[in-house]
GROMACS .gro file of N, CA, C and O in nm:
model
  348
    1UNK      N    1 -23.607  14.417  -8.098
    1UNK     CA    2 -23.514  14.419  -7.983
    1UNK      C    3 -23.603  14.407  -7.855
    1UNK      O    4 -23.703  14.440  -7.854
    2UNK      N    5 -23.518  14.324  -7.777
    2UNK     CA    6 -23.589  14.306  -7.612
    2UNK      C    7 -23.572  14.427  -7.546
    2UNK      O    8 -23.481  14.511  -7.565
    3UNK      N    9 -23.699  14.484  -7.473
    3UNK     CA   10 -23.716  14.599  -7.381
    3UNK      C   11 -23.621  14.571  -7.247
    3UNK      O   12 -23.653  14.481  -7.227
    4UNK      N   13 -23.554  14.640  -7.213
    4UNK     CA   14 -23.519  14.671  -7.055
    4UNK      C   15 -23.414  14.564  -7.033
    4UNK      O   16 -23.369  14.509  -6.924
    5UNK      N   17 -23.356  14.533  -7.161
    5UNK     CA   18 -23.205  14.424  -7.134
    5UNK      C   19 -23.088  14.512  -7.161
    5UNK      O   20 -22.967  14.449  -7.149
    6UNK      N   21 -23.067  14.619  -7.221
    6UNK     CA   22 -22.964  14.703  -7.242
    6UNK      C   23 -22.929  14.795  -7.154
    6UNK      O   24 -23.035  14.844  -7.102
    7UNK      N   25 -22.780  14.802  -7.118
    7UNK     CA   26 -22.752  14.922  -7.008
    7UNK      C   27 -22.757  15.058  -7.062
    7UNK      O   28 -22.813  15.070  -7.195
    8UNK      N   29 -22.780  15.144  -6.978
    8UNK     CA   30 -22.832  15.309  -7.013
    8UNK      C   31 -22.686  15.357  -7.089
    8UNK      O   32 -22.578  15.373  -7.009
    9UNK      N   33 -22.688  15.388  -7.184
    9UNK     CA   34 -22.582  15.444  -7.248
    9UNK      C   35 -22.566  15.590  -7.259
    9UNK      O   36 -22.696  15.650  -7.326
   10UNK      N   37 -22.502  15.641  -7.177
   10UNK     CA   38 -22.525  15.806  -7.165
   10UNK      C   39 -22.390  15.891  -7.132
   10UNK      O   40 -22.296  15.808  -7.144
   11UNK      N   41 -22.377  16.024  -7.170
   11UNK     CA   42 -22.279  16.093  -7.164
   11UNK      C   43 -22.210  16.076  -7.001
   11UNK      O   44 -22.296  16.103  -6.924
   12UNK      N   45 -22.106  16.062  -7.006
   12UNK     CA   46 -22.037  16.063  -6.842
   12UNK      C   47 -21.904  16.122  -6.863
   12UNK      O   48 -21.815  16.146  -6.933
   13UNK      N   49 -21.883  16.192  -6.709
   13UNK     CA   50 -21.771  16.264  -6.704
   13UNK      C   51 -21.680  16.181  -6.660
   13UNK      O   52 -21.701  16.140  -6.546
   14UNK      N   53 -21.544  16.189  -6.685
   14UNK     CA   54 -21.434  16.111  -6.596
   14UNK      C   55 -21.331  16.221  -6.579
   14UNK      O   56 -21.301  16.297  -6.663
   15UNK      N   57 -21.315  16.205  -6.455
   15UNK     CA   58 -21.247  16.315  -6.366
   15UNK      C   59 -21.105  16.256  -6.350
   15UNK      O   60 -21.109  16.143  -6.269
   16UNK      N   61 -20.960  16.272  -6.364
   16UNK     CA   62 -20.871  16.247  -6.352
   16UNK      C   63 -20.843  16.257  -6.180
   16UNK      O   64 -20.830  16.410  -6.161
   17UNK      N   65 -20.823  16.195  -6.101
   17UNK     CA   66 -20.805  16.237  -5.961
   17UNK      C   67 -20.656  16.276  -5.969
   17UNK      O   68 -20.654  16.370  -5.830
   18UNK      N   69 -20.535  16.261  -6.046
   18UNK     CA   70 -20.390  16.333  -5.998
   18UNK      C   71 -20.422  16.470  -6.059
   18UNK      O   72 -20.396  16.579  -5.972
   19UNK      N   73 -20.460  16.518  -6.166
   19UNK     CA   74 -20.454  16.638  -6.212
   19UNK      C   75 -20.592  16.714  -6.231
   19UNK      O   76 -20.596  16.837  -6.219
   20UNK      N   77 -20.706  16.683  -6.200
   20UNK     CA   78 -20.832  16.703  -6.197
   20UNK      C   79 -20.908  16.750  -6.315
   20UNK      O   80 -21.000  16.805  -6.357
   21UNK      N   81 -20.812  16.691  -6.453
   21UNK     CA   82 -20.908  16.729  -6.585
   21UNK      C   83 -21.019  16.653  -6.583
   21UNK      O   84 -21.017  16.541  -6.538
   22UNK      N   85 -21.099  16.684  -6.659
   22UNK     CA   86 -21.228  16.630  -6.676
   22UNK      C   87 -21.252  16.584  -6.855
   22UNK      O   88 -21.209  16.679  -6.926
   23UNK      N   89 -21.298  16.461  -6.874
   23UNK     CA   90 -21.342  16.440  -7.009
   23UNK      C   91 -21.482  16.402  -7.006
   23UNK      O   92 -21.524  16.292  -6.916
   24UNK      N   93 -21.547  16.435  -7.118
   24UNK     CA   94 -21.672  16.379  -7.158
   24UNK      C   95 -21.672  16.295  -7.255
   24UNK      O   96 -21.615  16.299  -7.373
   25UNK      N   97 -21.739  16.142  -7.232
   25UNK     CA   98 -21.760  16.051  -7.308
   25UNK      C   99 -21.872  15.976  -7.254
   25UNK      O  100 -21.947  16.001  -7.168
   26UNK      N  101 -21.909  15.886  -7.375
   26UNK     CA  102 -22.033  15.809  -7.362
   26UNK      C  103 -21.992  15.659  -7.280
   26UNK      O  104 -21.892  15.617  -7.328
   27UNK      N  105 -22.079  15.650  -7.192
   27UNK     CA  106 -22.029  15.505  -7.121
   27UNK      C  107 -22.184  15.447  -7.057
   27UNK      O  108 -22.272  15.509  -7.051
   28UNK      N  109 -22.142  15.330  -7.006
   28UNK     CA  110 -22.255  15.238  -6.935
   28UNK      C  111 -22.252  15.217  -6.799
   28UNK      O  112 -22.326  15.159  -6.708
   29UNK      N  113 -22.125  15.311  -6.731
   29UNK     CA  114 -22.116  15.288  -6.600
   29UNK      C  115 -22.201  15.338  -6.524
   29UNK      O  116 -22.271  15.450  -6.565
   30UNK      N  117 -22.231  15.272  -6.402
   30UNK     CA  118 -22.316  15.307  -6.311
   30UNK      C  119 -22.235  15.420  -6.192
   30UNK      O  120 -22.135  15.356  -6.132
   31UNK      N  121 -22.306  15.499  -6.175
   31UNK     CA  122 -22.249  15.613  -6.071
   31UNK      C  123 -22.371  15.676  -6.023
   31UNK      O  124 -22.447  15.698  -6.068
   32UNK      N  125 -22.327  15.736  -5.914
   32UNK     CA  126 -22.395  15.836  -5.810
   32UNK      C  127 -22.401  15.958  -5.793
   32UNK      O  128 -22.433  16.006  -5.763
   33UNK      N  129 -22.241  15.988  -5.863
   33UNK     CA  130 -22.213  16.114  -5.843
   33UNK      C  131 -22.179  16.198  -5.955
   33UNK      O  132 -22.243  16.114  -6.061
   34UNK      N  133 -22.224  16.313  -5.956
   34UNK     CA  134 -22.231  16.400  -6.073
   34UNK      C  135 -22.159  16.522  -6.089
   34UNK      O  136 -22.086  16.558  -5.961
   35UNK      N  137 -22.118  16.570  -6.194
   35UNK     CA  138 -21.998  16.683  -6.215
   35UNK      C  139 -22.033  16.772  -6.333
   35UNK      O  140 -22.138  16.743  -6.407
   36UNK      N  141 -21.998  16.919  -6.298
   36UNK     CA  142 -22.052  17.010  -6.398
   36UNK      C  143 -21.928  17.013  -6.518
   36UNK      O  144 -21.840  17.012  -6.501
   37UNK      N  145 -21.997  16.997  -6.636
   37UNK     CA  146 -21.908  17.018  -6.733
   37UNK      C  147 -21.968  17.072  -6.873
   37UNK      O  148 -22.103  17.080  -6.894
   38UNK      N  149 -21.900  17.210  -6.918
   38UNK     CA  150 -21.979  17.280  -6.982
   38UNK      C  151 -22.087  17.355  -6.955
   38UNK      O  152 -22.186  17.353  -7.024
   39UNK      N  153 -22.114  17.397  -6.829
   39UNK     CA  154 -22.228  17.440  -6.783
   39UNK      C  155 -22.340  17.345  -6.778
   39UNK      O  156 -22.464  17.380  -6.765
   40UNK      N  157 -22.334  17.198  -6.787
   40UNK     CA  158 -22.450  17.100  -6.767
   40UNK      C  159 -22.389  16.973  -6.642
   40UNK      O  160 -22.278  16.964  -6.651
   41UNK      N  161 -22.488  16.905  -6.616
   41UNK     CA  162 -22.452  16.811  -6.492
   41UNK      C  163 -22.460  16.682  -6.569
   41UNK      O  164 -22.565  16.653  -6.644
   42UNK      N  165 -22.382  16.610  -6.526
   42UNK     CA  166 -22.336  16.465  -6.580
   42UNK      C  167 -22.313  16.409  -6.496
   42UNK      O  168 -22.270  16.437  -6.374
   43UNK      N  169 -22.345  16.256  -6.514
   43UNK     CA  170 -22.269  16.167  -6.405
   43UNK      C  171 -22.123  16.174  -6.416
   43UNK      O  172 -22.093  16.182  -6.511
   44UNK      N  173 -22.060  16.132  -6.302
   44UNK     CA  174 -21.917  16.158  -6.310
   44UNK      C  175 -21.839  16.005  -6.246
   44UNK      O  176 -21.911  15.944  -6.151
   45UNK      N  177 -21.742  15.979  -6.297
   45UNK     CA  178 -21.657  15.879  -6.233
   45UNK      C  179 -21.508  15.945  -6.198
   45UNK      O  180 -21.472  15.987  -6.296
   46UNK      N  181 -21.421  15.912  -6.108
   46UNK     CA  182 -21.291  15.941  -6.096
   46UNK      C  183 -21.230  15.842  -6.118
   46UNK      O  184 -21.247  15.747  -6.062
   47UNK      N  185 -21.097  15.895  -6.201
   47UNK     CA  186 -21.020  15.746  -6.231
   47UNK      C  187 -20.873  15.794  -6.180
   47UNK      O  188 -20.835  15.916  -6.173
   48UNK      N  189 -20.787  15.703  -6.164
   48UNK     CA  190 -20.672  15.727  -6.089
   48UNK      C  191 -20.584  15.741  -6.199
   48UNK      O  192 -20.483  15.844  -6.184
   49UNK      N  193 -20.582  15.699  -6.315
   49UNK     CA  194 -20.492  15.707  -6.421
   49UNK      C  195 -20.560  15.772  -6.540
   49UNK      O  196 -20.672  15.683  -6.555
   50UNK      N  197 -20.553  15.845  -6.611
   50UNK     CA  198 -20.568  15.893  -6.762
   50UNK      C  199 -20.473  15.929  -6.850
   50UNK      O  200 -20.384  15.905  -6.809
   51UNK      N  201 -20.538  15.994  -6.968
   51UNK     CA  202 -20.404  16.029  -7.053
   51UNK      C  203 -20.341  16.131  -7.022
   51UNK      O  204 -20.241  16.192  -7.080
   52UNK      N  205 -20.413  16.211  -6.946
   52UNK     CA  206 -20.359  16.327  -6.895
   52UNK      C  207 -20.253  16.331  -6.783
   52UNK      O  208 -20.174  16.415  -6.759
   53UNK      N  209 -20.265  16.216  -6.717
   53UNK     CA  210 -20.160  16.187  -6.587
   53UNK      C  211 -20.061  16.067  -6.620
   53UNK      O  212 -19.985  16.011  -6.574
   54UNK      N  213 -20.091  15.961  -6.741
   54UNK     CA  214 -20.004  15.858  -6.738
   54UNK      C  215 -19.887  15.907  -6.815
   54UNK      O  216 -19.857  15.988  -6.886
   55UNK      N  217 -19.767  15.836  -6.785
   55UNK     CA  218 -19.641  15.896  -6.792
   55UNK      C  219 -19.598  15.846  -6.979
   55UNK      O  220 -19.556  15.936  -7.018
   56UNK      N  221 -19.684  15.747  -7.019
   56UNK     CA  222 -19.667  15.726  -7.173
   56UNK      C  223 -19.728  15.838  -7.241
   56UNK      O  224 -19.662  15.901  -7.344
   57UNK      N  225 -19.807  15.885  -7.177
   57UNK     CA  226 -19.903  16.045  -7.271
   57UNK      C  227 -19.836  16.153  -7.229
   57UNK      O  228 -19.825  16.251  -7.321
   58UNK      N  229 -19.784  16.160  -7.105
   58UNK     CA  230 -19.714  16.312  -7.064
   58UNK      C  231 -19.559  16.324  -7.124
   58UNK      O  232 -19.531  16.390  -7.120
   59UNK      N  233 -19.537  16.199  -7.164
   59UNK     CA  234 -19.344  16.226  -7.207
   59UNK      C  235 -19.270  16.206  -7.100
   59UNK      O  236 -19.153  16.256  -7.081
   60UNK      N  237 -19.336  16.193  -6.953
   60UNK     CA  238 -19.248  16.167  -6.858
   60UNK      C  239 -19.208  16.037  -6.796
   60UNK      O  240 -19.200  15.995  -6.689
   61UNK      N  241 -19.167  15.938  -6.917
   61UNK     CA  242 -19.144  15.827  -6.864
   61UNK      C  243 -19.014  15.838  -6.788
   61UNK      O  244 -18.929  15.913  -6.808
   62UNK      N  245 -18.984  15.681  -6.709
   62UNK     CA  246 -18.858  15.682  -6.658
   62UNK      C  247 -18.806  15.553  -6.693
   62UNK      O  248 -18.859  15.440  -6.721
   63UNK      N  249 -18.673  15.583  -6.734
   63UNK     CA  250 -18.623  15.460  -6.790
   63UNK      C  251 -18.476  15.426  -6.692
   63UNK      O  252 -18.389  15.347  -6.756
   64UNK      N  253 -18.482  15.447  -6.576
   64UNK     CA  254 -18.376  15.422  -6.504
   64UNK      C  255 -18.314  15.287  -6.494
   64UNK      O  256 -18.215  15.251  -6.484
   65UNK      N  257 -18.443  15.192  -6.498
   65UNK     CA  258 -18.394  15.043  -6.483
   65UNK      C  259 -18.328  14.989  -6.634
   65UNK      O  260 -18.208  14.891  -6.608
   66UNK      N  261 -18.330  15.052  -6.725
   66UNK     CA  262 -18.261  15.025  -6.846
   66UNK      C  263 -18.154  15.095  -6.891
   66UNK      O  264 -18.063  15.023  -6.959
   67UNK      N  265 -18.126  15.188  -6.803
   67UNK     CA  266 -18.004  15.261  -6.831
   67UNK      C  267 -17.867  15.169  -6.805
   67UNK      O  268 -17.867  15.117  -6.683
   68UNK      N  269 -17.805  15.153  -6.904
   68UNK     CA  270 -17.675  15.091  -6.896
   68UNK      C  271 -17.693  14.947  -6.897
   68UNK      O  272 -17.615  14.842  -6.844
   69UNK      N  273 -17.781  14.871  -6.914
   69UNK     CA  274 -17.824  14.737  -6.875
   69UNK      C  275 -17.713  14.670  -6.987
   69UNK      O  276 -17.702  14.550  -6.973
   70UNK      N  277 -17.726  14.703  -7.108
   70UNK     CA  278 -17.677  14.661  -7.234
   70UNK      C  279 -17.527  14.666  -7.203
   70UNK      O  280 -17.444  14.578  -7.219
   71UNK      N  281 -17.500  14.780  -7.146
   71UNK     CA  282 -17.340  14.779  -7.137
   71UNK      C  283 -17.299  14.717  -7.021
   71UNK      O  284 -17.191  14.635  -7.026
   72UNK      N  285 -17.381  14.673  -6.906
   72UNK     CA  286 -17.340  14.619  -6.806
   72UNK      C  287 -17.330  14.449  -6.852
   72UNK      O  288 -17.267  14.357  -6.794
   73UNK      N  289 -17.427  14.400  -6.944
   73UNK     CA  290 -17.414  14.258  -6.993
   73UNK      C  291 -17.323  14.251  -7.059
   73UNK      O  292 -17.253  14.141  -7.056
   74UNK      N  293 -17.269  14.320  -7.158
   74UNK     CA  294 -17.152  14.327  -7.263
   74UNK      C  295 -17.030  14.333  -7.152
   74UNK      O  296 -16.912  14.249  -7.204
   75UNK      N  297 -16.992  14.381  -7.048
   75UNK     CA  298 -16.919  14.386  -6.967
   75UNK      C  299 -16.899  14.273  -6.879
   75UNK      O  300 -16.783  14.182  -6.893
   76UNK      N  301 -17.017  14.203  -6.846
   76UNK     CA  302 -17.006  14.088  -6.772
   76UNK      C  303 -16.977  13.977  -6.875
   76UNK      O  304 -16.881  13.885  -6.808
   77UNK      N  305 -16.995  13.965  -6.962
   77UNK     CA  306 -16.990  13.816  -7.059
   77UNK      C  307 -16.880  13.862  -7.180
   77UNK      O  308 -16.886  13.773  -7.266
   78UNK      N  309 -16.794  13.952  -7.133
   78UNK     CA  310 -16.705  14.005  -7.280
   78UNK      C  311 -16.604  13.898  -7.273
   78UNK      O  312 -16.594  13.850  -7.401
   79UNK      N  313 -16.550  13.813  -7.185
   79UNK     CA  314 -16.483  13.705  -7.212
   79UNK      C  315 -16.534  13.556  -7.202
   79UNK      O  316 -16.473  13.476  -7.189
   80UNK      N  317 -16.662  13.553  -7.235
   80UNK     CA  318 -16.713  13.432  -7.199
   80UNK      C  319 -16.771  13.377  -7.367
   80UNK      O  320 -16.816  13.465  -7.461
   81UNK      N  321 -16.763  13.254  -7.367
   81UNK     CA  322 -16.759  13.220  -7.530
   81UNK      C  323 -16.662  13.193  -7.591
   81UNK      O  324 -16.548  13.215  -7.594
   82UNK      N  325 -16.705  13.217  -7.730
   82UNK     CA  326 -16.615  13.188  -7.827
   82UNK      C  327 -16.551  13.306  -7.872
   82UNK      O  328 -16.620  13.441  -7.860
   83UNK      N  329 -16.441  13.310  -7.883
   83UNK     CA  330 -16.318  13.436  -7.953
   83UNK      C  331 -16.311  13.399  -8.079
   83UNK      O  332 -16.259  13.290  -8.138
   84UNK      N  333 -16.282  13.524  -8.161
   84UNK     CA  334 -16.267  13.525  -8.288
   84UNK      C  335 -16.103  13.545  -8.305
   84UNK      O  336 -16.036  13.648  -8.274
   85UNK      N  337 -16.048  13.448  -8.345
   85UNK     CA  338 -15.896  13.451  -8.390
   85UNK      C  339 -15.828  13.469  -8.509
   85UNK      O  340 -15.723  13.421  -8.536
   86UNK      N  341 -15.916  13.499  -8.594
   86UNK     CA  342 -15.878  13.541  -8.722
   86UNK      C  343 -15.778  13.642  -8.717
   86UNK      O  344 -15.833  13.782  -8.767
   87UNK      N  345 -15.663  13.645  -8.721
   87UNK     CA  346 -15.548  13.740  -8.740
   87UNK      C  347 -15.446  13.714  -8.871
   87UNK      O  348 -15.395  13.601  -8.883
   0.00000   0.00000   0.00000
């Protein structure tokens, strides 16, 4: 293997900007900031969204746009198209 061509793979603390939760993972990201995690100093990166604050993982999804969309469609097009006259 060639020397000095691979990025530095090391433990990094990712900090959720919304909740403040810290995650320790390995990464090659370059950063100048550090954070303490379990009593040790690690390089750190602030993230806008992580699994701690993303609506999909927290269960706080909003379905306001989809509410009633099918009913609205059926009502709008109820008299459009073919009708079944088998009586």
